XYZ file of C-alpha atoms in Angstrom:
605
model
C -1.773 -34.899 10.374
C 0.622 -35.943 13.106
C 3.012 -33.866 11.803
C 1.028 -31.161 11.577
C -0.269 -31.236 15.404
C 3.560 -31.366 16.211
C 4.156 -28.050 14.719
C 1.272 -26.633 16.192
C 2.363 -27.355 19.308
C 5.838 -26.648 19.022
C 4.965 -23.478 18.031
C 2.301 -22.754 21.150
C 5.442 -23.778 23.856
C 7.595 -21.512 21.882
C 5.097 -18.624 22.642
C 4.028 -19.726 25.895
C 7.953 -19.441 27.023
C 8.588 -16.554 25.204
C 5.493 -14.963 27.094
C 6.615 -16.527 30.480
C 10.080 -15.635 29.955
C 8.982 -12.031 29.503
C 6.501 -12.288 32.827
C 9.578 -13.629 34.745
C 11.440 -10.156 33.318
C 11.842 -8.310 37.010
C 12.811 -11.143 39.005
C 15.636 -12.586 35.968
C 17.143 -9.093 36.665
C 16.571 -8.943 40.294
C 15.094 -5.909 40.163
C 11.945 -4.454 42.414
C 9.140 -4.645 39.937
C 7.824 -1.790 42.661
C 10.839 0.584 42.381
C 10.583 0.693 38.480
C 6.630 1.230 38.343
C 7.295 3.837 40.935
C 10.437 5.612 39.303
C 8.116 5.497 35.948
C 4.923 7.331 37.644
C 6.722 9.996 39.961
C 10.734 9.738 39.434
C 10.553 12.844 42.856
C 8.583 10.611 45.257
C 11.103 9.001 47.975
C 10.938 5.566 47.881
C 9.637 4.461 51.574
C 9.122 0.945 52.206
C 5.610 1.977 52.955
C 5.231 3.613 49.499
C 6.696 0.584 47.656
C 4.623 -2.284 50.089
C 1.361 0.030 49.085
C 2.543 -0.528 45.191
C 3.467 -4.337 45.941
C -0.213 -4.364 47.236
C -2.316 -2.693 44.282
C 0.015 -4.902 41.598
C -0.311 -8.233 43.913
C 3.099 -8.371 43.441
C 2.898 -10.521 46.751
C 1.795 -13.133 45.524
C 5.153 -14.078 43.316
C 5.479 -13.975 39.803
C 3.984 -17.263 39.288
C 0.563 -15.986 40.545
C 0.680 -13.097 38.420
C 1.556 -14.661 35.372
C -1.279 -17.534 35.903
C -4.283 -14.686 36.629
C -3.449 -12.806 33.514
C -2.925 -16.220 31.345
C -6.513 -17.068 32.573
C -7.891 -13.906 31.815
C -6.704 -13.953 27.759
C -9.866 -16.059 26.760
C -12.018 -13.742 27.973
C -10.671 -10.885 26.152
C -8.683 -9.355 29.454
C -4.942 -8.444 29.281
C -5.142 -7.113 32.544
C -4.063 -3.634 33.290
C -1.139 -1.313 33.077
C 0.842 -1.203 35.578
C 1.911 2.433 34.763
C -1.326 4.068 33.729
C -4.059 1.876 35.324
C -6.152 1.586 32.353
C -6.922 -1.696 29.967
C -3.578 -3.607 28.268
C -6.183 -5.131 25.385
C -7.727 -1.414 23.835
C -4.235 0.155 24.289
C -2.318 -2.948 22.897
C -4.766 -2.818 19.966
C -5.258 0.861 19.401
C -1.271 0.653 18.995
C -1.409 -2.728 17.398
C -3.497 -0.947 14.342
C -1.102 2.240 13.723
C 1.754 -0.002 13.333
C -0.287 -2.015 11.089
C -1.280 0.698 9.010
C 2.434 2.229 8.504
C 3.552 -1.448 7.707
C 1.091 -1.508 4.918
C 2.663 2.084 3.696
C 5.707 0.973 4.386
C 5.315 -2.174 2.254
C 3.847 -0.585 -0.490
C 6.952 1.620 -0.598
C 9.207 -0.835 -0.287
C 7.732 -3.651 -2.970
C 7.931 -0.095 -5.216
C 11.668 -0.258 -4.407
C 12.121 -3.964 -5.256
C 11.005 -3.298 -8.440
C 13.078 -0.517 -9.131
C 16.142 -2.705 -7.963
C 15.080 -5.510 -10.189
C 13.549 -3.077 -13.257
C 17.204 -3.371 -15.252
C 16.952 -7.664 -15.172
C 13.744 -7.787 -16.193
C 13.818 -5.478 -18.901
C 17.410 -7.210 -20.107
C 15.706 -10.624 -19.651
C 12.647 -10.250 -21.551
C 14.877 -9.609 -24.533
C 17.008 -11.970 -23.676
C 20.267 -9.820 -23.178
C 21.530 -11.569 -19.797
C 24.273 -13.195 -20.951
C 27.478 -12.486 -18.789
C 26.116 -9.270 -18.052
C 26.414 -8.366 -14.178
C 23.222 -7.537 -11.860
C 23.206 -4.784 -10.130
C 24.298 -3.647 -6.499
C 26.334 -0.772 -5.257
C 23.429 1.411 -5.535
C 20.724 -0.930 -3.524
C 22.955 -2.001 -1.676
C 23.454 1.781 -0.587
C 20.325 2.138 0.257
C 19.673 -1.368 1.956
C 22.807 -0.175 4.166
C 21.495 3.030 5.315
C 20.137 3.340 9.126
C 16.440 3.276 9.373
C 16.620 5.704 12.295
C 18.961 8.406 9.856
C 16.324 8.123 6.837
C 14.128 9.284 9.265
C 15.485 12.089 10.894
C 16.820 13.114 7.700
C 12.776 13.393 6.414
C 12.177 14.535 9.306
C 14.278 17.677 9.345
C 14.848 18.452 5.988
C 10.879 17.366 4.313
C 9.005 18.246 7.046
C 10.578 21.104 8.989
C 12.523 22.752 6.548
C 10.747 22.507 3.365
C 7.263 21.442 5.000
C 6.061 19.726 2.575
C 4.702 16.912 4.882
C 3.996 16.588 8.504
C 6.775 15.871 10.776
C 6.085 14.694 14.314
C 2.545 12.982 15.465
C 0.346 10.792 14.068
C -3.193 12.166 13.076
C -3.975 11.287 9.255
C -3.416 9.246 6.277
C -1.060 12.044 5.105
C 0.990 11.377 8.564
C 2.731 7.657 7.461
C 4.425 9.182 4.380
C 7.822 10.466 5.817
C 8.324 7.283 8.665
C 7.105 4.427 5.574
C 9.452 5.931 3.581
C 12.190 5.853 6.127
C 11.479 2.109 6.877
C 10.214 0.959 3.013
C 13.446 1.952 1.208
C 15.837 -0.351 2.994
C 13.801 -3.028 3.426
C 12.688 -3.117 -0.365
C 16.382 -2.680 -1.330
C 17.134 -5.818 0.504
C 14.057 -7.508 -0.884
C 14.999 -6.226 -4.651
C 18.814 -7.795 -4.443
C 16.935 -11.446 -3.201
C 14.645 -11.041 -6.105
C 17.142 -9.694 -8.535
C 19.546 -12.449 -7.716
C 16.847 -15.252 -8.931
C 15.967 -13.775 -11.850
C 18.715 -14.892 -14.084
C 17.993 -18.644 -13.592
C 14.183 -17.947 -14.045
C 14.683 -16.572 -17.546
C 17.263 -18.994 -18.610
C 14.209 -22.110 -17.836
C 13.182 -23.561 -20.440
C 9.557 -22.489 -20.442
C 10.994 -18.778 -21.303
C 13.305 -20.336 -23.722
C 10.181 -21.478 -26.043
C 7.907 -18.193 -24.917
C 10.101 -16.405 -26.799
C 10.425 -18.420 -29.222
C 6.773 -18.424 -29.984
C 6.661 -14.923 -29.979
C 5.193 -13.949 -26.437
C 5.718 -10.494 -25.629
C 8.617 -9.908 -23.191
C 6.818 -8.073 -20.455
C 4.434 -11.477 -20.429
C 7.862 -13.280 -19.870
C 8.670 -10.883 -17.119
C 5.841 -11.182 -15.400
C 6.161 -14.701 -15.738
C 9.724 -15.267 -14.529
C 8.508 -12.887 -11.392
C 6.033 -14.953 -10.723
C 8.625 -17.961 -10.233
C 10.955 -16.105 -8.111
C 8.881 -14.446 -5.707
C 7.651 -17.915 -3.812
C 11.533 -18.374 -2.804
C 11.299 -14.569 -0.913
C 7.519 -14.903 0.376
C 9.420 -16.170 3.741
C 11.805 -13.803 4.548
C 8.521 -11.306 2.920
C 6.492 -11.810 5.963
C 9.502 -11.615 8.225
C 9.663 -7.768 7.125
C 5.907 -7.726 7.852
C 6.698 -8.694 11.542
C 9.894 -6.459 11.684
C 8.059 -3.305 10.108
C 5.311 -3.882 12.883
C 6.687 -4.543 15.569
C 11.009 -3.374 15.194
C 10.134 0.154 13.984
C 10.989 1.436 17.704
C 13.272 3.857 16.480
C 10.949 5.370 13.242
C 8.399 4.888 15.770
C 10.305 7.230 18.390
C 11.450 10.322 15.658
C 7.999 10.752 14.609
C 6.336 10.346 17.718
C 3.937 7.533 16.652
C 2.028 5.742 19.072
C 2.520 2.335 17.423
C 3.252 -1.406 19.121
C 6.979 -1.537 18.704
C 7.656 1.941 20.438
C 4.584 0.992 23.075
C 6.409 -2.760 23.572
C 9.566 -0.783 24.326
C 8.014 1.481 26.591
C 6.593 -1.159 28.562
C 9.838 -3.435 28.857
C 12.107 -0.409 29.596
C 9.106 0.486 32.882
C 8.205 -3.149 33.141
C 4.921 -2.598 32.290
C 4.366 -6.432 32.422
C 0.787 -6.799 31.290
C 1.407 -4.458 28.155
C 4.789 -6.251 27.479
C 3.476 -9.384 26.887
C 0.250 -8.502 25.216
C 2.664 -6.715 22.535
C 4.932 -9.430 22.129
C 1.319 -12.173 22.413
C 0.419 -10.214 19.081
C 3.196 -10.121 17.769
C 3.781 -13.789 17.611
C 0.356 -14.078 16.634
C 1.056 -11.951 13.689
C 3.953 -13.747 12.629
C 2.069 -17.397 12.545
C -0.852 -15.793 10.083
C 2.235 -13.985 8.579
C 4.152 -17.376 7.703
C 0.908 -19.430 7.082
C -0.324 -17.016 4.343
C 3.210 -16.982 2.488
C 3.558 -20.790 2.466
C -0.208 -20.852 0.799
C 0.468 -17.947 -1.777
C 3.662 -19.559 -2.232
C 2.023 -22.922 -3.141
C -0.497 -21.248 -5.398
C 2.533 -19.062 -7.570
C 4.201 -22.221 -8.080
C 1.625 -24.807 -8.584
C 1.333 -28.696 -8.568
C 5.341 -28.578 -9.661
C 6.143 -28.244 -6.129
C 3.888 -31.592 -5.485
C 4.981 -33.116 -8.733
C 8.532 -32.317 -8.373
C 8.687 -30.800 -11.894
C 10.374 -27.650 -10.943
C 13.513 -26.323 -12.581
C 16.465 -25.044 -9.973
C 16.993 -21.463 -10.408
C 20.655 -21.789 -8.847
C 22.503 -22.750 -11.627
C 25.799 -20.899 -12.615
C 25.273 -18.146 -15.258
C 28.238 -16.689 -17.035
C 30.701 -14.435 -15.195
C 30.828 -10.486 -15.816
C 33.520 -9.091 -17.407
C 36.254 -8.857 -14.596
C 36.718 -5.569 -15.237
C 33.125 -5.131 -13.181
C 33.424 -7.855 -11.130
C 36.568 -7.187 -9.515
C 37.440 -3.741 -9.172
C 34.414 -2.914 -7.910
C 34.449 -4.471 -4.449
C 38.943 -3.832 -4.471
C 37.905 -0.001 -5.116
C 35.369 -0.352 -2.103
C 37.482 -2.004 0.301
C 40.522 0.477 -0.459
C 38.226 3.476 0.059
C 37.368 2.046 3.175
C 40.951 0.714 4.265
C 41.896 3.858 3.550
C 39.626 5.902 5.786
C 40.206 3.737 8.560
C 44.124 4.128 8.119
C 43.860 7.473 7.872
C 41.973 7.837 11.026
C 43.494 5.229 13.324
C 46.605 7.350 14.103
C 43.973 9.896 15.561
C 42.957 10.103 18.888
C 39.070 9.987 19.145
C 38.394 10.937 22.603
C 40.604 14.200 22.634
C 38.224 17.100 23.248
C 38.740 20.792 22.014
C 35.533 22.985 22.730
C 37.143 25.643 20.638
C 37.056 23.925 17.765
C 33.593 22.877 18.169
C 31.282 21.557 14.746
C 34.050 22.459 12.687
C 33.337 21.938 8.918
C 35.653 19.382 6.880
C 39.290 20.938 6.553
C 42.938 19.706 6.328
C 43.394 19.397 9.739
C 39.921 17.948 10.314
C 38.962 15.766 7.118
C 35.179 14.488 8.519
C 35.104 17.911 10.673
C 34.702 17.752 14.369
C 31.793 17.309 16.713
C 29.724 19.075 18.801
C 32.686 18.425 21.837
C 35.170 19.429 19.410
C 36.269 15.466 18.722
C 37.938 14.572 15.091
C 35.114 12.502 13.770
C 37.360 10.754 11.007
C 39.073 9.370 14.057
C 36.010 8.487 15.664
C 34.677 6.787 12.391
C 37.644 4.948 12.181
C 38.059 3.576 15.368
C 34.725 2.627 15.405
C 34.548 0.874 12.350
C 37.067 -1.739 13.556
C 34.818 -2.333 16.790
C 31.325 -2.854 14.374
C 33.303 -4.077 11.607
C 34.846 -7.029 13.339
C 31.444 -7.553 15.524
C 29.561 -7.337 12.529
C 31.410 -10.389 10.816
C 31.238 -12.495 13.780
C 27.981 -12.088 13.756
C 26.951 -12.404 10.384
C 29.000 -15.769 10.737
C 27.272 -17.073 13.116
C 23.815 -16.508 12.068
C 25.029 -17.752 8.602
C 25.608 -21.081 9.901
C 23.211 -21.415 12.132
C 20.617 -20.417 9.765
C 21.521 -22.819 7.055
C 21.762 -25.578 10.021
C 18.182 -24.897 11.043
C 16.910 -24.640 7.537
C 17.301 -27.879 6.854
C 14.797 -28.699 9.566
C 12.190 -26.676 8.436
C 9.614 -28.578 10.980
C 12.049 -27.186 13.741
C 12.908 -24.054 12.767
C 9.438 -22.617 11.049
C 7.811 -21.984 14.668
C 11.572 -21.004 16.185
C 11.623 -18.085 13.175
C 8.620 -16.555 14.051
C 8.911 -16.553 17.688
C 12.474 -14.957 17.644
C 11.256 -12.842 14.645
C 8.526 -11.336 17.300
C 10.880 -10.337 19.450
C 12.654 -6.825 18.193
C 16.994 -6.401 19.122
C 15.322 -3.550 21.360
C 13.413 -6.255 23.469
C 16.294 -9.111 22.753
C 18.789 -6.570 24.478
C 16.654 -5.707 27.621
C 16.461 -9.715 28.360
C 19.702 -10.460 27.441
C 20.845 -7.803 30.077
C 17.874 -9.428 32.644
C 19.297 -12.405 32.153
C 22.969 -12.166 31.945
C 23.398 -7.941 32.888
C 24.859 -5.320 31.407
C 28.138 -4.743 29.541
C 29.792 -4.615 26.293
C 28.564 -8.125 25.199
C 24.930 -7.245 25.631
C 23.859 -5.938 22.023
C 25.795 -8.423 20.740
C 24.101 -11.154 22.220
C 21.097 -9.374 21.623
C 21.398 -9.096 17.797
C 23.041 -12.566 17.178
C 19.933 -14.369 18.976
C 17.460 -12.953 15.930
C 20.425 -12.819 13.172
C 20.090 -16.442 11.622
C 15.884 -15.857 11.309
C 15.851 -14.944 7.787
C 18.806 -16.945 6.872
C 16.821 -20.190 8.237
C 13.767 -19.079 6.598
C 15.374 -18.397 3.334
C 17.639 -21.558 2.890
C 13.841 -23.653 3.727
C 12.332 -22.019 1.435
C 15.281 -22.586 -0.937
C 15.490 -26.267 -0.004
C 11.895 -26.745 -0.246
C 11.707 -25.813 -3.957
C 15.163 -27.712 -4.585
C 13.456 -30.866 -3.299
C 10.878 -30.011 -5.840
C 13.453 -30.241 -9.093
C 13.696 -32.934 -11.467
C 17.417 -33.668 -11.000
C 16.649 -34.172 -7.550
C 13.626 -36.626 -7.985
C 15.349 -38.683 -10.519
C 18.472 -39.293 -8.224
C 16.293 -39.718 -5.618
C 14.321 -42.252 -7.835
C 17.873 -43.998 -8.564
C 18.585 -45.163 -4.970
C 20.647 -41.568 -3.424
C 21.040 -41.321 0.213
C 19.236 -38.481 2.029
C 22.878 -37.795 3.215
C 24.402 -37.905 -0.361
C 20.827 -35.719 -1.515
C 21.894 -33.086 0.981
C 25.739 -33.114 0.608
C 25.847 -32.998 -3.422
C 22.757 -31.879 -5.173
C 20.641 -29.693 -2.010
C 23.287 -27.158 -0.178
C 25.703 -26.597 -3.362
C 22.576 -25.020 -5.244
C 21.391 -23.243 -2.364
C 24.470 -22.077 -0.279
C 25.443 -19.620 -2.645
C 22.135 -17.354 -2.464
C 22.457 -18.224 1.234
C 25.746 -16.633 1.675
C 25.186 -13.796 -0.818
C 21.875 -12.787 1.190
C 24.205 -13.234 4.424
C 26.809 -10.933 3.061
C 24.263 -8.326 2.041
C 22.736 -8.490 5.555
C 26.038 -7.532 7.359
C 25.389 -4.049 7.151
C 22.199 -5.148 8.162
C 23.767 -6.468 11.527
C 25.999 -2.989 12.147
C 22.939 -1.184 11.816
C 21.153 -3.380 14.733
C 24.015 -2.714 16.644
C 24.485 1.059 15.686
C 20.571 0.797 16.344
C 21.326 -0.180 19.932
C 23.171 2.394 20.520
C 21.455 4.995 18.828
C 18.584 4.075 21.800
C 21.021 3.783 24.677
C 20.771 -0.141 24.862
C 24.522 -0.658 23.561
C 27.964 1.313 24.027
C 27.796 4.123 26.116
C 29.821 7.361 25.837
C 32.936 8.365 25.130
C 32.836 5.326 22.788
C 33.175 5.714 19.067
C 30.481 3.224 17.688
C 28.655 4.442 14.853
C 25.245 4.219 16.652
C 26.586 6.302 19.400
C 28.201 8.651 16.778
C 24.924 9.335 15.134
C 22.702 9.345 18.394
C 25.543 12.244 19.698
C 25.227 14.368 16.581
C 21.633 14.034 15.060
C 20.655 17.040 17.369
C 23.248 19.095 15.258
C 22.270 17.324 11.699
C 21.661 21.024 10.306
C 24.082 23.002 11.537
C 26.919 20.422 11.273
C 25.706 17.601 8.806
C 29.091 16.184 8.155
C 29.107 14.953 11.902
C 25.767 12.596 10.932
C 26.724 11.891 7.408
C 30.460 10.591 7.846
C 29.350 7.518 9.632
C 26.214 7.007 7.089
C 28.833 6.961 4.335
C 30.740 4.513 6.175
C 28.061 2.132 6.304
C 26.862 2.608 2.535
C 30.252 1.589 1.906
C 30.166 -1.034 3.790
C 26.673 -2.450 1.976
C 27.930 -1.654 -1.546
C 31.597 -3.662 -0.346
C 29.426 -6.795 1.145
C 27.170 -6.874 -1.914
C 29.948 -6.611 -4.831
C 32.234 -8.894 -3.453
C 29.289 -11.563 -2.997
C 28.464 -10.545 -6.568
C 32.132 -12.031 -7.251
C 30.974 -15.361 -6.301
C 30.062 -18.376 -8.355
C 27.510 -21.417 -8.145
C 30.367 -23.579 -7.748
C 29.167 -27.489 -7.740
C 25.840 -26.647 -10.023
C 24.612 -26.800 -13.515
C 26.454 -28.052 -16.013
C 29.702 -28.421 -14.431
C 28.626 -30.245 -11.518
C 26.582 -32.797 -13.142
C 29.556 -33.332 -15.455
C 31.793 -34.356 -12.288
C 28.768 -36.056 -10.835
C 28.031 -38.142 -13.891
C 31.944 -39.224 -13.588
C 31.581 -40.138 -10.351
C 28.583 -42.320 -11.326
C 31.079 -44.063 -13.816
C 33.283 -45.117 -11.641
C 30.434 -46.472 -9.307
C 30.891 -43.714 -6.206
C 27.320 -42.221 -6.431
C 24.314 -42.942 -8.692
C 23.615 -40.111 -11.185
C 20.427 -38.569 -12.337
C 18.754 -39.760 -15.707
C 19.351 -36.682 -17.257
C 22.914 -35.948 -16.645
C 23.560 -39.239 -17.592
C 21.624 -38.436 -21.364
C 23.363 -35.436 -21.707
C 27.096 -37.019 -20.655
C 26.193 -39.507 -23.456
């Protein structure tokens, strides 16, 4: 119970200083809360002193931020968010009226991506029902394709071609069911390629447990099996599950912005960009709301898939090492990926990316021009190029970081639960505008922005991981035989889960480009003449029809990218698990260095 209260409250200061931290917003930046409101509702009016003390006056933004934030903290239990500082009318209907078409193109969107998980995962579990696994490889290239394709391109894509061109679906606004088919597409397919490659790379262990060992055996139907072995993978990815949830509601600014929806994230973004206070943080309020029901209801559906096992500590690990594919997949695959893109990068290096030739404008692909040219005449092969060093070598930086500090906070689950969802809330749109309050603009900005919510679903996946470790029975009988926390940790805990943990990390650096490119692509990260792939797509999505190689070069670059990051984690091995590991730990036992499980000890015998 103590416990519990200590969450609870950790979690309510988290949100209370997120909220505060967002009230504080003007004066971080030192910026005239009056100016802004008063560029936002007539940019032509001069700004007089006597104009700007008249909209200090009506905001009370005389009586210091302090004030402010108290009055609208003590107006929440009554049901008042206060009012817009923009429009005048009430934050709560607006914030809520918003708050429900986001919620209803998340529930599209999730149907569409679940659908896509299951394609992704369709070839295991029809190969592991029948109990053809062995040493065959999962698959990858293809979802990760998809998983590395920008949200914001998918939907201007659908939105040109599908809805203007063709017309088979509406385009721009928001006024029926028939409306959320085009943007949940454009956000479900990546994220449910992402979930599919989580899923797909548990399945293996589930259907080499020894409960599917003897359904077979006694004749259950595979599909039964299959549903079964789903059924014990899916608790692992319930976390990171409702961290899409949060992300589809709430980080859809740029979906949100193409198809001209009126939903939280785009309102949110709005608001911080006109510091709109009062809508600001009754967005983000909701938002962190939403992610606490999100997280509670995945840790109880997560406890009812797997049962009293998880109590009992009867489970089974999943992460043991299953044979390798031939090396003929395994290894040419990612070389043949990283050549291709070594060798577009070489070949566009040499060029210069900033020369401009308006007579050459939107040329198509040619000798001289092997990506074509831009609207300003640019080489875009040079431009690719030179940009993918920048996002490339931010990307990995980044994806380091968050890899280590998300397994660090994982294993402080009690810590890093509430800390998830609270930097989960907050979308790399909103992270960059108070990174830049705080510290100001400049190149650093989006990267500071992204890295702050990088590690989330790395922590949540390696405690969700470690939680269902705990529950094993190699675990509880060396745990039962006198083991150290320390030694539980070290030798049995992180060598079953750090592989999945760096695979999912190495499948989320495209991920992390396409945050940055995302920044960009909304004028929060590099500005022109720079050649990031954001910028590149931002500059030529007005021209996606007439010149489509100028929008599609960079978009290949990034698919390559996913499929490279997903192969060569493919590559890897469960090094220090299963069999092999228990054999070394059951020598070490021998010799008296560590105690050894029951069972390792039977089967060393």
């Amino acid at each position: 119970m103590r416990k519990t209260v200590g969450v609870l409250l950790w979690r309510a200061g988290l949100a209370a200083l997120l909220v505060c931290g967002i009230g504080l917003l003007p004066w971080l930046s030192h910026t005239d809360p009056a100016l802004t409101v008063l560029k936002v509702r007539s940019a032509d009016r001069d700004p007089t002193p006597e104009v700007l003390a008249d909209i200090r006056a009506q905001l009370g933004l005389q009586d210091g931020p302090l004030r402010l934030l108290g009055r609208w903290l003590t107006g929440l239990p009554r049901g008042d968010a206060g009012h817009s500082w923009i429009s005048g009318s009430e934050v709560a209907p607006d914030v809520l009226g918003a708050l429900g078409a986001s919620l209803l193109l998340m529930a599209v969107a999730l149907v569409v991506a679940l659908a896509t998980a299951a394609a992704v995962c369709a070839r295991t579990l029809y190969l592991g029902a029948r109990r053809r696994l062995a040493g065959r490889p999962t698959g990858g290239s293809g979802s990760a394709v998809l998983a590395a394709l920008p949200e914001f391109l998918i939907a201007s894509v659908l939105a040109t071609v599908v809805g203007v061109r063709w017309g088979w679906l509406p385009a721009v606004g928001w006024y029926g069911p028939q409306w959320t088919v085009l943007p949940a597409l454009a956000l479900g397919l990546p994220a449910g390629a992402v979930l599919g490659r989580l899923l797909d790379d548990q399945l293996p262990g589930a259907f080499d447990e020894p409960w599917a060992l003897a359904a077979t055996a006694r004749g259950l139907p595979g599909r039964t099996v299959a549903r079964k072995a789903l059924r014990r993978c899916v608790p692992g990815l319930l976390p990171n599950l409702g961290l899409f949830v949060v992300g589809l509601t709430g980080g859809a600014v740029a979906v949100e912005q193409i198809f001209d929806i009126p939903g939280l994230g785009r309102t949110t973004l709005q608001a911080a960009i006109a510091q709109d206070l009062p809508v600001l943080q009754a967005g983000t309020l909701l938002l962190v709301l939403l992610g606490a029901v999100t997280t509670a209801a995945a840790r109880l559906t997560a406890r009812r898939l797997i049962g009293p096992a998880l109590r009992d500590g009867a489970l089974r690990s999943l992460h043991r090492p299953t044979p390798p594919p031939p090396p003929t997949v395994r290894s040419i695959l990612p070389i043949a990926y990283g050549l291709l893109l070594s060798g577009v990068v070489a070949l566009g290096l040499p060029r210069d990316p900033l020369t401009l030739d308006t007579a050459a404008r939107l040329q198509a692909p040619s000798l001289t021009h092997p990506f074509g040219t831009d609207a300003l005449g640019r080489d875009v092969l040079a431009r690719v190029a030179h940009g993918t060093l920048d996002t490339l070598l931010l990307a990995l930086a980044i994806s380091a970081l968050a890899w280590l500090a998300g397994v660090l906070l994982g294993c402080l689950p009690a810590l890093s639960a509430p800390l998830v969802d609270t930097v989960n809330a907050v979308p790399p749109v909103l992270a960059a505008l108070l990174v830049t309050a705080v510290w100001g603009s400049g190149a650093g900005t989006p990267v500071l922005a992204v890295a702050v919510v990088a590690w989330a679903p790395l922590a949540a996946h390696t405690s969700a991981l470690l939680g269902q470790e705990r529950a094993t029975l190699h675990v509880s009988a060396t745990r039962a035989l006198g083991a150290r926390r320390s030694y539980l940790l070290r030798s049995e805990l992180l060598p079953a889960v750090l592989p999945s943990v760096t695979r999912h990390a190495l499948l989320r650096l495209p991920g992390i480009a396409l945050a940055l490119a995302s920044l960009s692509f909304l004028g929060l990260g590099a500005q022109p003449p720079t050649p990031e792939w954001g910028l590149l797509l931002a500059e030529n999505q007005p021209y996606a029809e007439r010149a489509p190689w100028a929008v599609l070069a960079p978009a290949a670059v990034l698919a390559l990218l996913g499929a490279l990051a997903v192969t060569a984690a493919g590559a890897g091995t469960g090094a220090g698990t299963g069999e092999r590991g228990a054999r070394r730990r059951t020598a070490k036992a021998a010799r008296g260095e560590v105690p050894a499980s029951q069972g390792e000890l039977v089967r060393a015998s």
